[in-house]
Amino acid sequence: MIDKFVRSMAEAMNGIRDGSTVLMAGFGEVGSPHALLDGLIEQGATNLTVVINSTGRVRNPSQPAQGLPRLVELGRVRKVITSFVRNHSVVGDAVRDGVLEAEVVPQGTLAERIRAAGAGVPAFFTPTGAGTLVAEGKEVRDYDGRACILERALPGDVALVEAWMADRWGNLVFRDASRNFNPIMAMAGKLTIVQTHHVCDLGQLPANEIVTPGIFVDRVLHVAAGDPTLPR
Amino acid sequence: MIDKFVRSMAEAMNGIRDGSTVLMAGFGEVGSPHALLDGLIEQGATNLTVVINSTGRVRNPSQPAQGLPRLVELGRVRKVITSFVRNHSVVGDAVRDGVLEAEVVPQGTLAERIRAAGAGVPAFFTPTGAGTLVAEGKEVRDYDGRACILERALPGDVALVEAWMADRWGNLVFRDASRNFNPIMAMAGKLTIVQTHHVCDLGQLPANEIVTPGIFVDRVLHVAAGDPTLPR
Amino acid sequence: MSEGLKPLGRVGMAARAARDIPEGWYVNLGIGIPTLIADHVPAEREVVFHSENGILGVGPAPEAHKQNPWLVNASTQRISLRPGGSFVHHADSFAMVRGGHLDLCVLGGFQVAENGDLANWSQSAAEVGRQIGGAMDLAVGARQVWVTMEHTTKDGRPRILRQCSYPLTAPGCVTRVYTNLAVLDVVGGRGFVVTDIIPGLSFEELQARSEAVLHRA
Amino acid sequence: MSEGLKPLGRVGMAARAARDIPEGWYVNLGIGIPTLIADHVPAEREVVFHSENGILGVGPAPEAHKQNPWLVNASTQRISLRPGGSFVHHADSFAMVRGGHLDLCVLGGFQVAENGDLANWSQSAAEVGRQIGGAMDLAVGARQVWVTMEHTTKDGRPRILRQCSYPLTAPGCVTRVYTNLAVLDVVGGRGFVVTDIIPGLSFEELQARSEAVLHRA
């Protein structure tokens, strides 16, 4: 019987290696796999490359860092690939201090590169970023009279995903705006690990409503995580 | 008020011009916009390029040609882009006789080229077809030790789509395997025309279950078309 | 500037831009002033707002007791969803943007040049903070790109320029600018064409606050 | 061939291949003999079958009164859907194929070469009919590519070759071949390795029916 549910965080995190590229879903705290990020912090893998839309808020001394900023504080991250780095954030300061590399890319290019990795497209052209700093060092070619740059797929060794409901085949649905990067990161992860709010029997999720089919999912952990909070 | 419903086939077909590229959805008669194909035959546009997964069965004298084969019989099609041409079919015979050009491509490449057009990707690399006849005349480049060929996006001037349910914003859902090429052709058509089995009030289709958001749809015609039949 | 002259405030700029959005358009509103535009489109005029995080049909901010924590816009503000709204994943959301399906995006700006170049994400290539977000995709992908910004910087330097000095968001993308003083179309081969000025300000006074040469409509 | 020898029929080849598919694999079955494989995977062994037209979790052919006209496989046969099955559009369906997510595809074949080259869609580049379908995507994208075919053509010419003479489906893709006479692994740097032969047929007799040099396991 196929059963992708794991029974513990240790089992969920098992085998994540130093040097891995980790895709972290979520947008504005919604759809972020917070429990799995805590689990990764606990698990210990280091020298990571992290792919994440946004790298965190301006430092707030009254709020201890969590998630990616905490991993960065712990010196466990070598590089981030993201669309957003703020000055005076944990990540921004680490970049300024030269202890963290940041590749900052347009958000749509980030999403398309992740999707390309999941879909077996090694590289594609896009007009986004042409004629800007983003184009530096990239191949440029005209299509339909428009300068386009060549972008590479962005696969992950690991993808950390949050779902609303899941079944034992790993079929997933998402709640409202929590969908965001989750389906495409699930596609692009060699090892896709999911935390789900709810567990369904097989067949309970209607076939026409499944957003991420289980083929893209390796492990599912049931975490009743509660509602997302607004960013601090 | 946004209202994408049109009241007649003539209105649905209005403005389709000679020389257009027309995307036709469907797979194995399921999800095929048969009524719109009849409408296009009636409408009269000619010198068309047709993008369709499969170009029809072996000729059967007891069954008059419909859809694409009928358009070809009428001399209205200049070129087909497809994954499947059979010998002794209407399309195959027209290709043999030199009156129709056929570009036959792998089915996944066809789907990805259509999706690329909808997503603003003018060209992408893929390993599919490398080292085969499909690669002839195409740029080849190695990625991750694998030969890949450069494929172009495939946009349509018109996309003909079949939905199960639609609302006045053009939001669509599809029934079971009728989804196939419909969502990506809706994305890739400059003018996307839909025939729908059922009409919904706005808000009746749950936001999490809409497969094609109305932004990809221009016109919707209500056609109670009945169940698909098995291919003849 | 003439005495008693009333430059538009943030809300005034948003309201002015809102007037020009036709029914049926698909529109993405950037962070800041553009976000305010949605409140000024008349309720009876159906405009479909897109948010980068995969939402089509963004509605107004809900009352406190109706907030849905799972529903935020690209500025991470809690929002509502209109009937007919839908959710997609991030690649599909940007397929809408990059595939040319949005009729319009309205972005904030630091600088706009007469050739349509936009700078709105960084004041220096050397800066560590890089807040690109979805702006480059929107600037390239939307059919129309409008910018709302103050006509000059706080210390009076022009933002309507011959050439941008800040890193570009995208070259040649801007089609119209709404400032606190005027509305300017960006016309290929001609540059800035002034289509509206606030009462009491002359064309010459507007020109004096702009680096680029302005043209009369 | 020895008297009384019983080469496998179409069902026999399908059943032989079915034996080797482990639980939990995601598998695409091509048109023809491969389609028969699903019926020979034991009911208690969960294998998830994919169909190019956007179906995951293909189940057996339904009884006549339970047929769903909206549910056909890539061979346009009416099928059923297992609990846990799902639908996606064509680009997402081929993302599964091309993105390396399928553990296995089983394809029909005209010819397989010792370097793993497969020819299965056309017997001549000059032919008008070109039935490529999804075979090239599957051959390149699936982690394992198995081929089921008769060991020789109807007139006795070998299909297990040093080099394919027909147009290729994909170079170097095949990992195993199930014929009516044997099971052959394709091993990089070595070529065909025979892992199973039907009772009563000797290795030498198998070699005599093959153009490529065969190796013992």
mmCIF file of N, CA and C in Angstrom, chain C residues 86-183:
data_model
loop_
_atom_site.group_PDB
_atom_site.id
_atom_site.type_symbol
_atom_site.label_atom_id
_atom_site.label_comp_id
_atom_site.label_asym_id
_atom_site.label_seq_id
_atom_site.Cartn_x
_atom_site.Cartn_y
_atom_site.Cartn_z
ATOM 1 N N SER C 86 -10.707 33.813 -8.223
ATOM 2 C CA SER C 86 -10.108 32.479 -8.320
ATOM 3 C C SER C 86 -8.665 32.506 -7.856
ATOM 4 N N PHE C 87 -8.144 31.317 -7.577
ATOM 5 C CA PHE C 87 -6.769 31.162 -7.120
ATOM 6 C C PHE C 87 -5.977 30.320 -8.113
ATOM 7 N N VAL C 88 -4.730 30.696 -8.333
ATOM 8 C CA VAL C 88 -3.813 29.868 -9.123
ATOM 9 C C VAL C 88 -2.466 29.858 -8.405
ATOM 10 N N HIS C 89 -1.569 28.980 -8.857
ATOM 11 C CA HIS C 89 -0.242 28.970 -8.247
ATOM 12 C C HIS C 89 0.633 30.069 -8.856
ATOM 13 N N HIS C 90 1.815 30.223 -8.291
ATOM 14 C CA HIS C 90 2.643 31.372 -8.632
ATOM 15 C C HIS C 90 3.090 31.394 -10.104
ATOM 16 N N ALA C 91 3.354 30.250 -10.676
ATOM 17 C CA ALA C 91 3.779 30.248 -12.085
ATOM 18 C C ALA C 91 2.605 30.628 -12.982
ATOM 19 N N ASP C 92 1.414 30.140 -12.656
ATOM 20 C CA ASP C 92 0.245 30.528 -13.442
ATOM 21 C C ASP C 92 -0.096 32.001 -13.218
ATOM 22 N N SER C 93 0.115 32.474 -12.005
ATOM 23 C CA SER C 93 -0.146 33.884 -11.723
ATOM 24 C C SER C 93 0.754 34.764 -12.591
ATOM 25 N N PHE C 94 2.015 34.386 -12.696
ATOM 26 C CA PHE C 94 2.931 35.168 -13.526
ATOM 27 C C PHE C 94 2.804 34.830 -15.007
ATOM 28 N N ALA C 95 2.176 33.728 -15.335
ATOM 29 C CA ALA C 95 1.812 33.506 -16.742
ATOM 30 C C ALA C 95 0.814 34.578 -17.174
ATOM 31 N N MET C 96 -0.093 34.939 -16.272
ATOM 32 C CA MET C 96 -1.026 36.032 -16.584
ATOM 33 C C MET C 96 -0.260 37.327 -16.833
ATOM 34 N N VAL C 97 0.733 37.573 -15.988
ATOM 35 C CA VAL C 97 1.516 38.808 -16.080
ATOM 36 C C VAL C 97 2.394 38.789 -17.329
ATOM 37 N N ARG C 98 3.192 37.755 -17.466
ATOM 38 C CA ARG C 98 4.231 37.704 -18.488
ATOM 39 C C ARG C 98 3.677 37.339 -19.857
ATOM 40 N N GLY C 99 2.517 36.652 -19.850
ATOM 41 C CA GLY C 99 1.912 36.252 -21.117
ATOM 42 C C GLY C 99 1.103 37.360 -21.773
ATOM 43 N N GLY C 100 1.117 38.550 -21.170
ATOM 44 C CA GLY C 100 0.431 39.677 -21.806
ATOM 45 C C GLY C 100 -1.072 39.700 -21.561
ATOM 46 N N HIS C 101 -1.524 39.070 -20.492
ATOM 47 C CA HIS C 101 -2.962 38.970 -20.257
ATOM 48 C C HIS C 101 -3.523 40.111 -19.417
ATOM 49 N N LEU C 102 -2.657 40.834 -18.697
ATOM 50 C CA LEU C 102 -3.137 41.978 -17.919
ATOM 51 C C LEU C 102 -3.285 43.182 -18.840
ATOM 52 N N ASP C 103 -4.408 43.872 -18.714
ATOM 53 C CA ASP C 103 -4.582 45.094 -19.491
ATOM 54 C C ASP C 103 -3.701 46.205 -18.946
ATOM 55 N N LEU C 104 -3.434 46.139 -17.655
ATOM 56 C CA LEU C 104 -2.780 47.277 -17.014
ATOM 57 C C LEU C 104 -2.101 46.848 -15.728
ATOM 58 N N CYS C 105 -0.911 47.398 -15.472
ATOM 59 C CA CYS C 105 -0.421 47.411 -14.099
ATOM 60 C C CYS C 105 -0.120 48.860 -13.744
ATOM 61 N N VAL C 106 -0.333 49.185 -12.487
ATOM 62 C CA VAL C 106 0.016 50.515 -11.988
ATOM 63 C C VAL C 106 1.090 50.317 -10.926
ATOM 64 N N LEU C 107 2.232 50.937 -11.147
ATOM 65 C CA LEU C 107 3.376 50.747 -10.266
ATOM 66 C C LEU C 107 3.781 52.071 -9.629
ATOM 67 N N GLY C 108 4.397 51.978 -8.481
ATOM 68 C CA GLY C 108 5.085 53.145 -7.942
ATOM 69 C C GLY C 108 6.355 53.381 -8.738
ATOM 70 N N GLY C 109 6.935 54.577 -8.610
ATOM 71 C CA GLY C 109 8.152 54.849 -9.382
ATOM 72 C C GLY C 109 9.107 55.758 -8.634
ATOM 73 N N PHE C 110 10.384 55.599 -8.899
ATOM 74 C CA PHE C 110 11.401 56.582 -8.469
ATOM 75 C C PHE C 110 11.647 57.576 -9.601
ATOM 76 N N GLN C 111 11.771 57.027 -10.813
ATOM 77 C CA GLN C 111 12.106 57.835 -11.982
ATOM 78 C C GLN C 111 11.445 57.236 -13.227
ATOM 79 N N VAL C 112 11.003 58.126 -14.116
ATOM 80 C CA VAL C 112 10.539 57.691 -15.437
ATOM 81 C C VAL C 112 11.242 58.557 -16.469
ATOM 82 N N ALA C 113 11.728 57.937 -17.539
ATOM 83 C CA ALA C 113 12.417 58.686 -18.599
ATOM 84 C C ALA C 113 11.523 58.835 -19.818
ATOM 85 N N GLU C 114 11.898 59.768 -20.677
ATOM 86 C CA GLU C 114 11.041 60.106 -21.824
ATOM 87 C C GLU C 114 10.927 58.979 -22.849
ATOM 88 N N ASN C 115 11.837 58.015 -22.757
ATOM 89 C CA ASN C 115 11.716 56.835 -23.631
ATOM 90 C C ASN C 115 10.906 55.721 -22.966
ATOM 91 N N GLY C 116 10.300 56.017 -21.808
ATOM 92 C CA GLY C 116 9.476 55.019 -21.124
ATOM 93 C C GLY C 116 10.229 54.156 -20.127
ATOM 94 N N ASP C 117 11.528 54.373 -19.981
ATOM 95 C CA ASP C 117 12.288 53.606 -18.982
ATOM 96 C C ASP C 117 11.736 53.876 -17.589
ATOM 97 N N LEU C 118 11.682 52.823 -16.780
ATOM 98 C CA LEU C 118 11.200 52.944 -15.409
ATOM 99 C C LEU C 118 12.273 52.467 -14.425
ATOM 100 N N ALA C 119 12.456 53.255 -13.350
ATOM 101 C CA ALA C 119 13.288 52.810 -12.222
ATOM 102 C C ALA C 119 12.412 52.864 -10.979
ATOM 103 N N ASN C 120 12.186 51.717 -10.344
ATOM 104 C CA ASN C 120 11.304 51.757 -9.170
ATOM 105 C C ASN C 120 11.678 50.775 -8.070
ATOM 106 N N TRP C 121 12.886 50.166 -8.149
ATOM 107 C CA TRP C 121 13.153 49.138 -7.141
ATOM 108 C C TRP C 121 14.431 49.374 -6.352
ATOM 109 N N SER C 122 15.288 50.263 -6.803
ATOM 110 C CA SER C 122 16.565 50.450 -6.116
ATOM 111 C C SER C 122 17.142 51.791 -6.533
ATOM 112 N N GLN C 123 17.845 52.435 -5.604
ATOM 113 C CA GLN C 123 18.450 53.716 -5.937
ATOM 114 C C GLN C 123 19.922 53.577 -6.298
ATOM 115 N N SER C 124 20.438 52.332 -6.220
ATOM 116 C CA SER C 124 21.842 52.139 -6.548
ATOM 117 C C SER C 124 22.130 50.657 -6.734
ATOM 118 N N ALA C 125 22.910 50.366 -7.766
ATOM 119 C CA ALA C 125 23.273 48.971 -8.013
ATOM 120 C C ALA C 125 24.110 48.411 -6.884
ATOM 121 N N ALA C 126 24.720 49.303 -6.085
ATOM 122 C CA ALA C 126 25.605 48.854 -5.007
ATOM 123 C C ALA C 126 24.834 48.468 -3.746
ATOM 124 N N GLU C 127 23.563 48.833 -3.704
ATOM 125 C CA GLU C 127 22.769 48.593 -2.497
ATOM 126 C C GLU C 127 22.615 47.089 -2.238
ATOM 127 N N VAL C 128 22.681 46.705 -0.959
ATOM 128 C CA VAL C 128 22.491 45.295 -0.596
ATOM 129 C C VAL C 128 21.026 44.909 -0.768
ATOM 130 N N GLY C 129 20.144 45.731 -0.212
ATOM 131 C CA GLY C 129 18.719 45.446 -0.335
ATOM 132 C C GLY C 129 18.301 45.490 -1.789
ATOM 133 N N ARG C 130 17.666 44.463 -2.234
ATOM 134 C CA ARG C 130 17.169 44.435 -3.607
ATOM 135 C C ARG C 130 15.727 43.959 -3.541
ATOM 136 N N GLN C 131 14.825 44.888 -3.715
ATOM 137 C CA GLN C 131 13.414 44.561 -3.588
ATOM 138 C C GLN C 131 12.790 44.548 -4.971
ATOM 139 N N ILE C 132 13.128 43.526 -5.730
ATOM 140 C CA ILE C 132 12.639 43.452 -7.107
ATOM 141 C C ILE C 132 11.178 43.011 -7.125
ATOM 142 N N GLY C 133 10.874 41.959 -6.361
ATOM 143 C CA GLY C 133 9.504 41.449 -6.342
ATOM 144 C C GLY C 133 9.008 41.158 -7.745
ATOM 145 N N GLY C 134 7.756 41.516 -8.003
ATOM 146 C CA GLY C 134 7.172 41.232 -9.310
ATOM 147 C C GLY C 134 7.216 42.406 -10.281
ATOM 148 N N ALA C 135 7.909 43.472 -9.904
ATOM 149 C CA ALA C 135 7.833 44.706 -10.706
ATOM 150 C C ALA C 135 8.393 44.534 -12.113
ATOM 151 N N MET C 136 9.502 43.830 -12.244
ATOM 152 C CA MET C 136 10.096 43.667 -13.584
ATOM 153 C C MET C 136 9.179 42.867 -14.498
ATOM 154 N N ASP C 137 8.542 41.832 -13.928
ATOM 155 C CA ASP C 137 7.611 41.014 -14.710
ATOM 156 C C ASP C 137 6.417 41.849 -15.158
ATOM 157 N N LEU C 138 5.882 42.630 -14.216
ATOM 158 C CA LEU C 138 4.706 43.458 -14.517
ATOM 159 C C LEU C 138 5.044 44.526 -15.551
ATOM 160 N N ALA C 139 6.196 45.170 -15.383
ATOM 161 C CA ALA C 139 6.574 46.262 -16.283
ATOM 162 C C ALA C 139 6.730 45.755 -17.711
ATOM 163 N N VAL C 140 7.228 44.526 -17.854
ATOM 164 C CA VAL C 140 7.437 43.958 -19.183
ATOM 165 C C VAL C 140 6.166 43.329 -19.731
ATOM 166 N N GLY C 141 5.353 42.754 -18.832
ATOM 167 C CA GLY C 141 4.264 41.912 -19.301
ATOM 168 C C GLY C 141 2.930 42.590 -19.519
ATOM 169 N N ALA C 142 2.605 43.598 -18.712
ATOM 170 C CA ALA C 142 1.266 44.198 -18.827
ATOM 171 C C ALA C 142 1.167 45.027 -20.106
ATOM 172 N N ARG C 143 -0.033 45.089 -20.671
ATOM 173 C CA ARG C 143 -0.200 45.815 -21.946
ATOM 174 C C ARG C 143 0.002 47.311 -21.760
ATOM 175 N N GLN C 144 -0.471 47.826 -20.627
ATOM 176 C CA GLN C 144 -0.258 49.230 -20.277
ATOM 177 C C GLN C 144 0.461 49.274 -18.943
ATOM 178 N N VAL C 145 1.422 50.157 -18.810
ATOM 179 C CA VAL C 145 2.119 50.343 -17.537
ATOM 180 C C VAL C 145 1.975 51.803 -17.137
ATOM 181 N N TRP C 146 1.215 52.018 -16.060
ATOM 182 C CA TRP C 146 1.065 53.362 -15.525
ATOM 183 C C TRP C 146 1.900 53.465 -14.262
ATOM 184 N N VAL C 147 2.411 54.649 -14.034
ATOM 185 C CA VAL C 147 3.209 54.890 -12.827
ATOM 186 C C VAL C 147 2.553 56.014 -12.031
ATOM 187 N N THR C 148 2.421 55.816 -10.730
ATOM 188 C CA THR C 148 2.002 56.916 -9.846
ATOM 189 C C THR C 148 3.186 57.279 -8.966
ATOM 190 N N MET C 149 3.517 58.557 -8.929
ATOM 191 C CA MET C 149 4.627 59.019 -8.072
ATOM 192 C C MET C 149 4.557 60.538 -7.932
ATOM 193 N N GLU C 150 5.210 61.066 -6.903
ATOM 194 C CA GLU C 150 5.380 62.508 -6.778
ATOM 195 C C GLU C 150 6.147 63.009 -8.001
ATOM 196 N N HIS C 151 5.810 64.212 -8.437
ATOM 197 C CA HIS C 151 6.462 64.739 -9.640
ATOM 198 C C HIS C 151 7.962 64.973 -9.420
ATOM 199 N N THR C 152 8.314 65.330 -8.181
ATOM 200 C CA THR C 152 9.735 65.547 -7.847
ATOM 201 C C THR C 152 10.052 64.822 -6.534
ATOM 202 N N THR C 153 11.347 64.705 -6.242
ATOM 203 C CA THR C 153 11.741 64.109 -4.965
ATOM 204 C C THR C 153 11.449 65.090 -3.832
ATOM 205 N N LYS C 154 11.585 64.611 -2.592
ATOM 206 C CA LYS C 154 11.289 65.476 -1.441
ATOM 207 C C LYS C 154 12.122 66.753 -1.453
ATOM 208 N N ASP C 155 13.363 66.638 -1.954
ATOM 209 C CA ASP C 155 14.206 67.838 -2.000
ATOM 210 C C ASP C 155 14.147 68.525 -3.371
ATOM 211 N N GLY C 156 13.088 68.254 -4.132
ATOM 212 C CA GLY C 156 12.795 69.051 -5.315
ATOM 213 C C GLY C 156 13.481 68.641 -6.603
ATOM 214 N N ARG C 157 14.210 67.520 -6.595
ATOM 215 C CA ARG C 157 14.843 67.091 -7.847
ATOM 216 C C ARG C 157 13.824 66.381 -8.731
ATOM 217 N N PRO C 158 13.951 66.546 -10.043
ATOM 218 C CA PRO C 158 12.942 65.970 -10.938
ATOM 219 C C PRO C 158 13.011 64.438 -11.007
ATOM 220 N N ARG C 159 11.853 63.828 -11.213
ATOM 221 C CA ARG C 159 11.742 62.379 -11.443
ATOM 222 C C ARG C 159 11.324 62.099 -12.895
ATOM 223 N N ILE C 160 10.891 63.158 -13.581
ATOM 224 C CA ILE C 160 10.510 63.049 -14.996
ATOM 225 C C ILE C 160 11.746 63.446 -15.787
ATOM 226 N N LEU C 161 12.432 62.427 -16.325
ATOM 227 C CA LEU C 161 13.821 62.619 -16.742
ATOM 228 C C LEU C 161 14.044 62.345 -18.233
ATOM 229 N N ARG C 162 15.190 62.855 -18.681
ATOM 230 C CA ARG C 162 15.662 62.455 -20.014
ATOM 231 C C ARG C 162 16.144 61.010 -19.983
ATOM 232 N N GLN C 163 16.790 60.674 -18.873
ATOM 233 C CA GLN C 163 17.326 59.315 -18.749
ATOM 234 C C GLN C 163 17.325 58.954 -17.265
ATOM 235 N N CYS C 164 17.008 57.714 -16.932
ATOM 236 C CA CYS C 164 17.004 57.314 -15.534
ATOM 237 C C CYS C 164 18.436 57.149 -15.030
ATOM 238 N N SER C 165 18.685 57.567 -13.798
ATOM 239 C CA SER C 165 20.012 57.364 -13.207
ATOM 240 C C SER C 165 20.026 56.161 -12.261
ATOM 241 N N TYR C 166 18.862 55.716 -11.836
ATOM 242 C CA TYR C 166 18.779 54.543 -10.957
ATOM 243 C C TYR C 166 18.713 53.269 -11.806
ATOM 244 N N PRO C 167 18.971 52.124 -11.191
ATOM 245 C CA PRO C 167 18.856 50.864 -11.949
ATOM 246 C C PRO C 167 17.443 50.685 -12.507
ATOM 247 N N LEU C 168 17.361 50.225 -13.737
ATOM 248 C CA LEU C 168 16.057 50.110 -14.396
ATOM 249 C C LEU C 168 15.242 48.923 -13.883
ATOM 250 N N THR C 169 13.935 49.121 -13.884
ATOM 251 C CA THR C 169 12.985 48.022 -13.707
ATOM 252 C C THR C 169 12.756 47.356 -15.056
ATOM 253 N N ALA C 170 12.557 48.180 -16.062
ATOM 254 C CA ALA C 170 12.454 47.695 -17.442
ATOM 255 C C ALA C 170 12.629 48.885 -18.369
ATOM 256 N N PRO C 171 13.233 48.657 -19.514
ATOM 257 C CA PRO C 171 13.368 49.740 -20.493
ATOM 258 C C PRO C 171 12.067 49.938 -21.265
ATOM 259 N N GLY C 172 11.744 51.182 -21.549
ATOM 260 C CA GLY C 172 10.671 51.514 -22.495
ATOM 261 C C GLY C 172 9.312 50.945 -22.186
ATOM 262 N N CYS C 173 8.964 50.831 -20.933
ATOM 263 C CA CYS C 173 7.723 50.144 -20.592
ATOM 264 C C CYS C 173 6.579 51.077 -20.220
ATOM 265 N N VAL C 174 6.870 52.261 -19.710
ATOM 266 C CA VAL C 174 5.818 53.108 -19.138
ATOM 267 C C VAL C 174 4.994 53.760 -20.240
ATOM 268 N N THR C 175 3.665 53.702 -20.076
ATOM 269 C CA THR C 175 2.791 54.334 -21.061
ATOM 270 C C THR C 175 2.133 55.599 -20.520
ATOM 271 N N ARG C 176 2.061 55.740 -19.196
ATOM 272 C CA ARG C 176 1.445 56.943 -18.625
ATOM 273 C C ARG C 176 1.939 57.139 -17.193
ATOM 274 N N VAL C 177 2.045 58.423 -16.794
ATOM 275 C CA VAL C 177 2.477 58.745 -15.430
ATOM 276 C C VAL C 177 1.437 59.658 -14.787
ATOM 277 N N TYR C 178 1.002 59.296 -13.577
ATOM 278 C CA TYR C 178 0.136 60.152 -12.759
ATOM 279 C C TYR C 178 0.983 60.700 -11.617
ATOM 280 N N THR C 179 1.228 62.020 -11.632
ATOM 281 C CA THR C 179 1.972 62.618 -10.521
ATOM 282 C C THR C 179 1.017 63.470 -9.695
ATOM 283 N N ASN C 180 1.562 64.070 -8.659
ATOM 284 C CA ASN C 180 0.750 64.965 -7.834
ATOM 285 C C ASN C 180 0.422 66.275 -8.565
ATOM 286 N N LEU C 181 1.054 66.472 -9.751
ATOM 287 C CA LEU C 181 0.853 67.718 -10.487
ATOM 288 C C LEU C 181 0.195 67.532 -11.856
ATOM 289 N N ALA C 182 0.331 66.348 -12.432
ATOM 290 C CA ALA C 182 -0.098 66.206 -13.827
ATOM 291 C C ALA C 182 -0.277 64.750 -14.227
ATOM 292 N N VAL C 183 -0.878 64.603 -15.405
ATOM 293 C CA VAL C 183 -0.931 63.299 -16.059
ATOM 294 C C VAL C 183 -0.140 63.417 -17.354
#
